Every structure is written in structure tokens, then in C-alpha cells.
mmCIF file of C-alpha atoms in Angstrom:
data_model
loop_
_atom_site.group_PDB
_atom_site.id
_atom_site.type_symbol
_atom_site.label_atom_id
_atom_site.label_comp_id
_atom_site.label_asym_id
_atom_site.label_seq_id
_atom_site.Cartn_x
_atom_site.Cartn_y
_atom_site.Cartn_z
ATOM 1 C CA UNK A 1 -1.109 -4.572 -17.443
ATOM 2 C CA UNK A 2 -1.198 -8.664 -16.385
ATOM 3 C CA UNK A 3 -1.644 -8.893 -12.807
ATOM 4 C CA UNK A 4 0.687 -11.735 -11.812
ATOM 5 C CA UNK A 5 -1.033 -14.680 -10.696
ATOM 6 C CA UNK A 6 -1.331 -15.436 -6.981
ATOM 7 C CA UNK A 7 1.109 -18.070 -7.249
ATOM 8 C CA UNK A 8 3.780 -15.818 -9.113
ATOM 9 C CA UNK A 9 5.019 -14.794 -5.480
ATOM 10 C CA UNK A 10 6.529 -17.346 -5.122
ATOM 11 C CA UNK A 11 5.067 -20.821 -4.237
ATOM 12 C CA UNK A 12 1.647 -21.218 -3.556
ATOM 13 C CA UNK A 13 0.122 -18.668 -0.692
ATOM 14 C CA UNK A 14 2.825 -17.077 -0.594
ATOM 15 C CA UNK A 15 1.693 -13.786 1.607
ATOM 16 C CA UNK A 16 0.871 -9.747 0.035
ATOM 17 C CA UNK A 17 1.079 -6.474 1.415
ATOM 18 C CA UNK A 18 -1.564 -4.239 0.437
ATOM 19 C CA UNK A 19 -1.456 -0.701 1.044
ATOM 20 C CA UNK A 20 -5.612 0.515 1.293
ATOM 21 C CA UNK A 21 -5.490 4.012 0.352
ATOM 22 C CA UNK A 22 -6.851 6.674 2.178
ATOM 23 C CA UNK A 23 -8.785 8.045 -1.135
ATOM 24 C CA UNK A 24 -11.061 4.851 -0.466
ATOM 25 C CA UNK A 25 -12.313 5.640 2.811
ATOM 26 C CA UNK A 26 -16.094 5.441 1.352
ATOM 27 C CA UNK A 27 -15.178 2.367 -0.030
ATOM 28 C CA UNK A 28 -13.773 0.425 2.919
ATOM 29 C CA UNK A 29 -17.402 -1.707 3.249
ATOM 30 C CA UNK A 30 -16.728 -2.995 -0.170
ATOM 31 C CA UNK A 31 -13.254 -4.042 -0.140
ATOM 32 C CA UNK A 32 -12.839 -5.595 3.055
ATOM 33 C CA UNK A 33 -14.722 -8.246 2.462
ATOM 34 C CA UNK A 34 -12.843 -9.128 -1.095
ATOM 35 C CA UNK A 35 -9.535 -8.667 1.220
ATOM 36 C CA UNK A 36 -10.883 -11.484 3.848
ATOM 37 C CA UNK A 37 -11.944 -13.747 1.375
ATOM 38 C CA UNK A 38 -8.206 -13.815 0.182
ATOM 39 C CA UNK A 39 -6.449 -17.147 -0.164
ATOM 40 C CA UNK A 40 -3.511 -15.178 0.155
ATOM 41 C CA UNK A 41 -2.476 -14.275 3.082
ATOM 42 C CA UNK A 42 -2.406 -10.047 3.110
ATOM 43 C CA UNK A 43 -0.477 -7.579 5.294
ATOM 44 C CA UNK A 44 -2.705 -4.451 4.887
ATOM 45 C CA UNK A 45 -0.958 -1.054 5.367
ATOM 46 C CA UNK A 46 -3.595 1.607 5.986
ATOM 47 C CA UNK A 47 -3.438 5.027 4.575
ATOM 48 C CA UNK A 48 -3.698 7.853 6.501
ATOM 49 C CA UNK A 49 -7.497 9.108 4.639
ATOM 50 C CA UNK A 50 -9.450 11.675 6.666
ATOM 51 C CA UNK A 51 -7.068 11.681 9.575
ATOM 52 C CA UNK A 52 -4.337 12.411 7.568
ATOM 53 C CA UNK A 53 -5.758 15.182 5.939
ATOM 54 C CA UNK A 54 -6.694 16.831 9.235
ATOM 55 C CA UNK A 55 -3.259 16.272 10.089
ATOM 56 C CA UNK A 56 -1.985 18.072 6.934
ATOM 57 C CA UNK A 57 -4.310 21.073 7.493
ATOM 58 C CA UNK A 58 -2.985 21.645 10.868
ATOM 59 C CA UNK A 59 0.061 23.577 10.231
ATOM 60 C CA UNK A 60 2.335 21.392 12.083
ATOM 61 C CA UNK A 61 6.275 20.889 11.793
ATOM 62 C CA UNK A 62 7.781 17.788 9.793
ATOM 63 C CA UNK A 63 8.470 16.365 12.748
ATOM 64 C CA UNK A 64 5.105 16.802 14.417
ATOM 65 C CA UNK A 65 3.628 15.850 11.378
ATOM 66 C CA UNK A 66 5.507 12.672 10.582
ATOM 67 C CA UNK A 67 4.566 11.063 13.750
ATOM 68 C CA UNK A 68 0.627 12.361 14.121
ATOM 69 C CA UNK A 69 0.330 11.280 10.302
ATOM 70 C CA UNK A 70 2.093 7.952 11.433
ATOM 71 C CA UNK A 71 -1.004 7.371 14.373
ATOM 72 C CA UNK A 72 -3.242 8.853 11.647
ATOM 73 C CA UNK A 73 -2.670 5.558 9.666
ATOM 74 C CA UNK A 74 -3.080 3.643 12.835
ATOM 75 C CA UNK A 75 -6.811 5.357 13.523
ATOM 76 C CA UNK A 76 -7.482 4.665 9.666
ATOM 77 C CA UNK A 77 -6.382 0.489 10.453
ATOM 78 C CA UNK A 78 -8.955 0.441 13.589
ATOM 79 C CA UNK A 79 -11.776 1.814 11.189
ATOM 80 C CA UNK A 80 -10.661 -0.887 8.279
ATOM 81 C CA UNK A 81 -10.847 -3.452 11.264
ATOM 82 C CA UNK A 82 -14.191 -2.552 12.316
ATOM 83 C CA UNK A 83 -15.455 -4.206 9.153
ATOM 84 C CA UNK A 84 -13.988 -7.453 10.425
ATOM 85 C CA UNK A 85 -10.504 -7.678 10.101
ATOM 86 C CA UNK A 86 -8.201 -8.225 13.471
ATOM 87 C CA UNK A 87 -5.249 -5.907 13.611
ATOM 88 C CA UNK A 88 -1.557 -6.280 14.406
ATOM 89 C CA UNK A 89 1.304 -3.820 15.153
ATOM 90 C CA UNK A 90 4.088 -6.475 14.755
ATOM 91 C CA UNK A 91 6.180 -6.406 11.623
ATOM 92 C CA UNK A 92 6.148 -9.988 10.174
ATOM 93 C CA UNK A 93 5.064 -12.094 7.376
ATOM 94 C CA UNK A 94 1.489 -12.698 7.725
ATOM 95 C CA UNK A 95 0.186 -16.067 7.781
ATOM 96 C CA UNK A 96 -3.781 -14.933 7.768
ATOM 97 C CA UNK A 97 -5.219 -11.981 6.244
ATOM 98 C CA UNK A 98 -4.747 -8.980 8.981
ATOM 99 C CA UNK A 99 -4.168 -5.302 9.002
ATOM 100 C CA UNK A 100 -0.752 -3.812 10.074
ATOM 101 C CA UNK A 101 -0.650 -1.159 13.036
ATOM 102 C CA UNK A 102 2.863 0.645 11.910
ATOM 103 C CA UNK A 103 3.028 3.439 14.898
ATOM 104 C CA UNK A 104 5.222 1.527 17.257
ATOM 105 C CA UNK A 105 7.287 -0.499 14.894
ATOM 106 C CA UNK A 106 7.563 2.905 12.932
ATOM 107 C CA UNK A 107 8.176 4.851 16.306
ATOM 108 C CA UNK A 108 11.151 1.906 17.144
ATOM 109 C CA UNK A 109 13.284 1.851 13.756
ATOM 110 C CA UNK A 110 12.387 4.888 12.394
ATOM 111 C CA UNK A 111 13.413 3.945 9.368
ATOM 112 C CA UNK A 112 12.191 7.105 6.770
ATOM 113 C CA UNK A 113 12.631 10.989 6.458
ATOM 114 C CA UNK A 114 10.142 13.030 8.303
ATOM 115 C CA UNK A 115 8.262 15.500 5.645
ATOM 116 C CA UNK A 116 5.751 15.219 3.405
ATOM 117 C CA UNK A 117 7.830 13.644 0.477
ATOM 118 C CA UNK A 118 7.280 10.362 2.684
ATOM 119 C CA UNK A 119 3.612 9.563 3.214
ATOM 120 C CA UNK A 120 1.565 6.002 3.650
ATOM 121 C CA UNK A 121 2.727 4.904 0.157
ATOM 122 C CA UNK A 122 6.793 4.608 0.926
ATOM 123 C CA UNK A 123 6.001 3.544 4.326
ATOM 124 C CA UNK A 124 3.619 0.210 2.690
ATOM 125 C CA UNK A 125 6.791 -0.216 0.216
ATOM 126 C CA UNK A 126 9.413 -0.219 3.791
ATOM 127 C CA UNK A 127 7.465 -2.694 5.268
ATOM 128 C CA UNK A 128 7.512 -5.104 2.097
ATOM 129 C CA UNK A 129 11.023 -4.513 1.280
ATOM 130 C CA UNK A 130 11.561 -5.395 5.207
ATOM 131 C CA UNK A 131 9.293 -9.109 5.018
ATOM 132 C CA UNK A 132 10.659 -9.266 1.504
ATOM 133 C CA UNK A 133 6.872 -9.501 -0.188
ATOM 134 C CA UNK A 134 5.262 -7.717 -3.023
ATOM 135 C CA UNK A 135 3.060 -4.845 -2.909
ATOM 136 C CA UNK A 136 -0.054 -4.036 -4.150
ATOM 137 C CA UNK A 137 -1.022 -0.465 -3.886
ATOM 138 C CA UNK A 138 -4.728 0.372 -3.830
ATOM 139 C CA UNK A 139 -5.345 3.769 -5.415
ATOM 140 C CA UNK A 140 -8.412 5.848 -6.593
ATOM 141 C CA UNK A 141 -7.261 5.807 -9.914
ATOM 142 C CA UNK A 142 -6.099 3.245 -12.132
ATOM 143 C CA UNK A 143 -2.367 3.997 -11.869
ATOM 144 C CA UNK A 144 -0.112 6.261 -13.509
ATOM 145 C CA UNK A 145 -0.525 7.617 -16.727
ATOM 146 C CA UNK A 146 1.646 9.512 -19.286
ATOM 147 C CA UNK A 147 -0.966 12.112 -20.799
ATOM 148 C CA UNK A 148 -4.044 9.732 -21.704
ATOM 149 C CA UNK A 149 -2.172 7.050 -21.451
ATOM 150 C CA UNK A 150 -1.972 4.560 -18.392
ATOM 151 C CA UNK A 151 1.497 2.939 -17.861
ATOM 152 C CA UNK A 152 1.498 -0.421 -17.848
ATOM 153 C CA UNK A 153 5.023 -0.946 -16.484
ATOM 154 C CA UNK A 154 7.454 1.310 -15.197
ATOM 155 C CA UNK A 155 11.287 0.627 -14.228
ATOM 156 C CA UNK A 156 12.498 4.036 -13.760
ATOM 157 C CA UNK A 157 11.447 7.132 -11.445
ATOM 158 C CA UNK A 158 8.665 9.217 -12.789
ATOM 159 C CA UNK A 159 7.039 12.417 -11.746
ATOM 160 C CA UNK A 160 3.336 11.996 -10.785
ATOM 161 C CA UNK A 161 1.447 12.682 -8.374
ATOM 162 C CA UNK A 162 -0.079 9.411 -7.992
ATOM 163 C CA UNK A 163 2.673 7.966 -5.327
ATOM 164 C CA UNK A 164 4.324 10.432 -3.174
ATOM 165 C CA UNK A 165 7.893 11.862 -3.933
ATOM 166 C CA UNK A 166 10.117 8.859 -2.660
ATOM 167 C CA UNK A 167 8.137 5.849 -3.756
ATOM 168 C CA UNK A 168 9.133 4.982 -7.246
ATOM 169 C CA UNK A 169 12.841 5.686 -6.489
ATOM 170 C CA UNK A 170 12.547 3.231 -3.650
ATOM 171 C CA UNK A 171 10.936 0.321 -4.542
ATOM 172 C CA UNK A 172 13.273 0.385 -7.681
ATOM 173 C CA UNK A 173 16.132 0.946 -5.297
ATOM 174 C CA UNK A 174 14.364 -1.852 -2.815
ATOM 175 C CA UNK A 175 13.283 -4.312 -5.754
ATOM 176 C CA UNK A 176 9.911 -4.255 -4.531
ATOM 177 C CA UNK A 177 7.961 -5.720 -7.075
ATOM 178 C CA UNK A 178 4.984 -3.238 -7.171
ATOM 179 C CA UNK A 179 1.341 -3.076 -8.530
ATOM 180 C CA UNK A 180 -0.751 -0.290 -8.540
ATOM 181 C CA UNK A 181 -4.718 -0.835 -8.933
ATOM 182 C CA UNK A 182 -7.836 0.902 -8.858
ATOM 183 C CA UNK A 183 -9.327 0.421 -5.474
ATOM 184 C CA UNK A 184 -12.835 2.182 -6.118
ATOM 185 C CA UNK A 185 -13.364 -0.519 -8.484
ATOM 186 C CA UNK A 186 -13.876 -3.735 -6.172
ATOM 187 C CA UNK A 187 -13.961 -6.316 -9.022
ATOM 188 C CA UNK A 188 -10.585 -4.823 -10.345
ATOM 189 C CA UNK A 189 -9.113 -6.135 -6.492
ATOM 190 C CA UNK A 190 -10.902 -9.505 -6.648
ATOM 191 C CA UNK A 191 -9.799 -10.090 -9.957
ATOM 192 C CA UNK A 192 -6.115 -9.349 -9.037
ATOM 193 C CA UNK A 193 -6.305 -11.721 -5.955
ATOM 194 C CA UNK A 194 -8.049 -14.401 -8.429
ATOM 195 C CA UNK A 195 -4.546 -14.136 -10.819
ATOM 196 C CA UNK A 196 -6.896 -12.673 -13.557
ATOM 197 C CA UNK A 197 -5.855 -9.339 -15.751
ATOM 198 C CA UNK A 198 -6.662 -6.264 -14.277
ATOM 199 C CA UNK A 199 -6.019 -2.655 -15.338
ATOM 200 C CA UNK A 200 -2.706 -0.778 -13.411
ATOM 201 C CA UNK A 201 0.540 -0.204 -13.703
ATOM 202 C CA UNK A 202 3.473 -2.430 -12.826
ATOM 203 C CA UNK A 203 6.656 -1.144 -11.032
ATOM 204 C CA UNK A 204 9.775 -3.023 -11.439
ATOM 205 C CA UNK A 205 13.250 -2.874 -11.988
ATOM 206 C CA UNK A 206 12.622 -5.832 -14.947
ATOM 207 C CA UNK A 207 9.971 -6.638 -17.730
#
């Protein structure tokens, strides 16, 4: 897949959310500063990572769970900051490069089903459907594949386990114009942000 170039959002600078996976938790030291150097300015939408999974393996009730996984990604957002980022938990379009706090704006519209099917990844894809941005999605891997195969573009819903249950459907639904990239690869990222091709798969309602 063609990343877009930078200016492709729209006119020049115009701002990104990026959704830092929790899978990259080891690689936090080496993205950060590719995500401050940005020209663009970035709304990044932790994962949950370690905290997540601690919530997961505690046996709790959808509803307990949705909101401890929901302070999980805010624990996750303090640990990206401590590499030098300064946080926010207001929901607006960014005009510097900062990292997105979602528990009280999350707690105030609750705006998603509470289970599993809804994790970090459909909660990134809310919060650009709500500024009206595009999203990049940094994953472990290098985006979905079919077999062997990685998909360059999608436009319909797919089964994968990439993305959890309700993100596909909903950023076609949303018209969130999505890009999924390999975040354990640091050049892949600062190639992206540079407008240059990249490896990853596109998700979009056109071609």
C-alpha cells in the first residue's frame, strides 16, 4: 500500500490521530521520538498494553472491565508521556503533537458497547470520526493479511484478528479513512509521516 502523503489530509498540517498499540510497549523509546518530530500535528490514542492485559486476566464483568480497561489506556498515555510527550484528556483537534487521555471524555459520552468486542482500536477510530481526522493505527504486524498475503486496501468488514470485532464495520460505517502500519518497525512510521510508501493496509469505503 501508498501511504498518503501528509498533505493528502487535507491542506497542509492538517492534524492525525494515531492509535500506539499496546503490542509496542518495548518499543515506546523508539517511536516517540519519530511521533515528536512530526510536522503534523498527532492526537495519540494509547492502547491499553500491559495494563490491559492485567485487566483482561482479572475475571471481571463487561462493565467492570470496560471502564478499568478505559483507565488502563490512560496509565499506558502517562508511560508514552514519560518519553516526552505532554498529555491531554480533552477531545479536540490537536494543534501540536500530544497524547490523548480518553477516561473522562470516555466516562462523559460514553459513546461504545461495554465488552470485549470494543477495545483501544474502535475507541482511536470514535475519537477520529468525532474531530473528523484520519487514523493511523500502529500495530505489531504489518496489517491484515488474507493467507500470505497482506491487504493493501480493504472497503468491506473482514474477520481478523488484527483489529478487534467492531473496528472495520465502523470506520466503514464512520468513513474514517484508516491506515494500518507496522509499529515495531520505526522507519515504516517515519516514512509514513514523511508521505513516502510504506507497507500496510488501507481501510476505506473508496479506492
Amino acid at each position: 500500500m501508498i501511504a498518503k502523503n501528509p498533505d493528502s489530509h487535507g491542506t497542509r498540517g492538517t492534524p492525525l490521530i494515531v492509535k500506539l498499540g499496546g503490542s509496542l510497549y518495548a518499543h515506546v523509546p523508539d517511536l516517540v521520538p519519530i511521533l515528536r518530530s512530526s510536522v503534523l500535528p498527532l492526537l495519540i490514542v494509547p492502547g491499553g498494553g500491559p495494563f490491559a492485559n492485567a485487566v483482561r486476566q482479572a475475571g471481571l464483568d463487561d462493565e467492570t472491565a470496560h471502564w478499568e480497561a478505559i483507565m488502563a489506556m490512560n496509565q499506558y498515555g502517562r508511560y508514552i508521556a514519560s518519553y516526552g510527550l505532554p498529555v491531554t484528556d480533552r477531545l479536540a483537534v490537536p494543534d501540536r503533537t500530544v497524547i490523548f487521555l480518553p477516561g473522562r471524555c470516555l466516562r462523559e459520552q460514553d459513546p461504545l458497547p461495554h465488552s470485549w468486542d470494543v477495545t483501544s482500536d474502535t475507541i482511536a477510530a470514535w475519537v477520529a470520526a468525532e474531530l473528523h481526522l484520519d487514523l493511523l493505527l500502529l500495530k505489531s504486524v504489518d496489517g491484515i493479511h488474507e493467507g500470505v498475503v497482506l491487504k493493501k486496501h480493504l472497503n468491506a468488514p473482514r474477520k481478523t484478528d488484527v483489529v478487534d470485532v467492531l473496528f472495520i464495520p465502523y470506520v466503514l460505517e464512520k468513513q474514517v479513512d484508516t491506515f494500518i502500519l507496522n509499529g515495531s518497525r520505526p522507519e515504516y512510521l517515519a516514512g509514513y509521516l514523511q508521505g513516502n510508501q510504506v507497507p500496510g493496509t488501507r481501510i476505506t469505503t473508496t479506492f
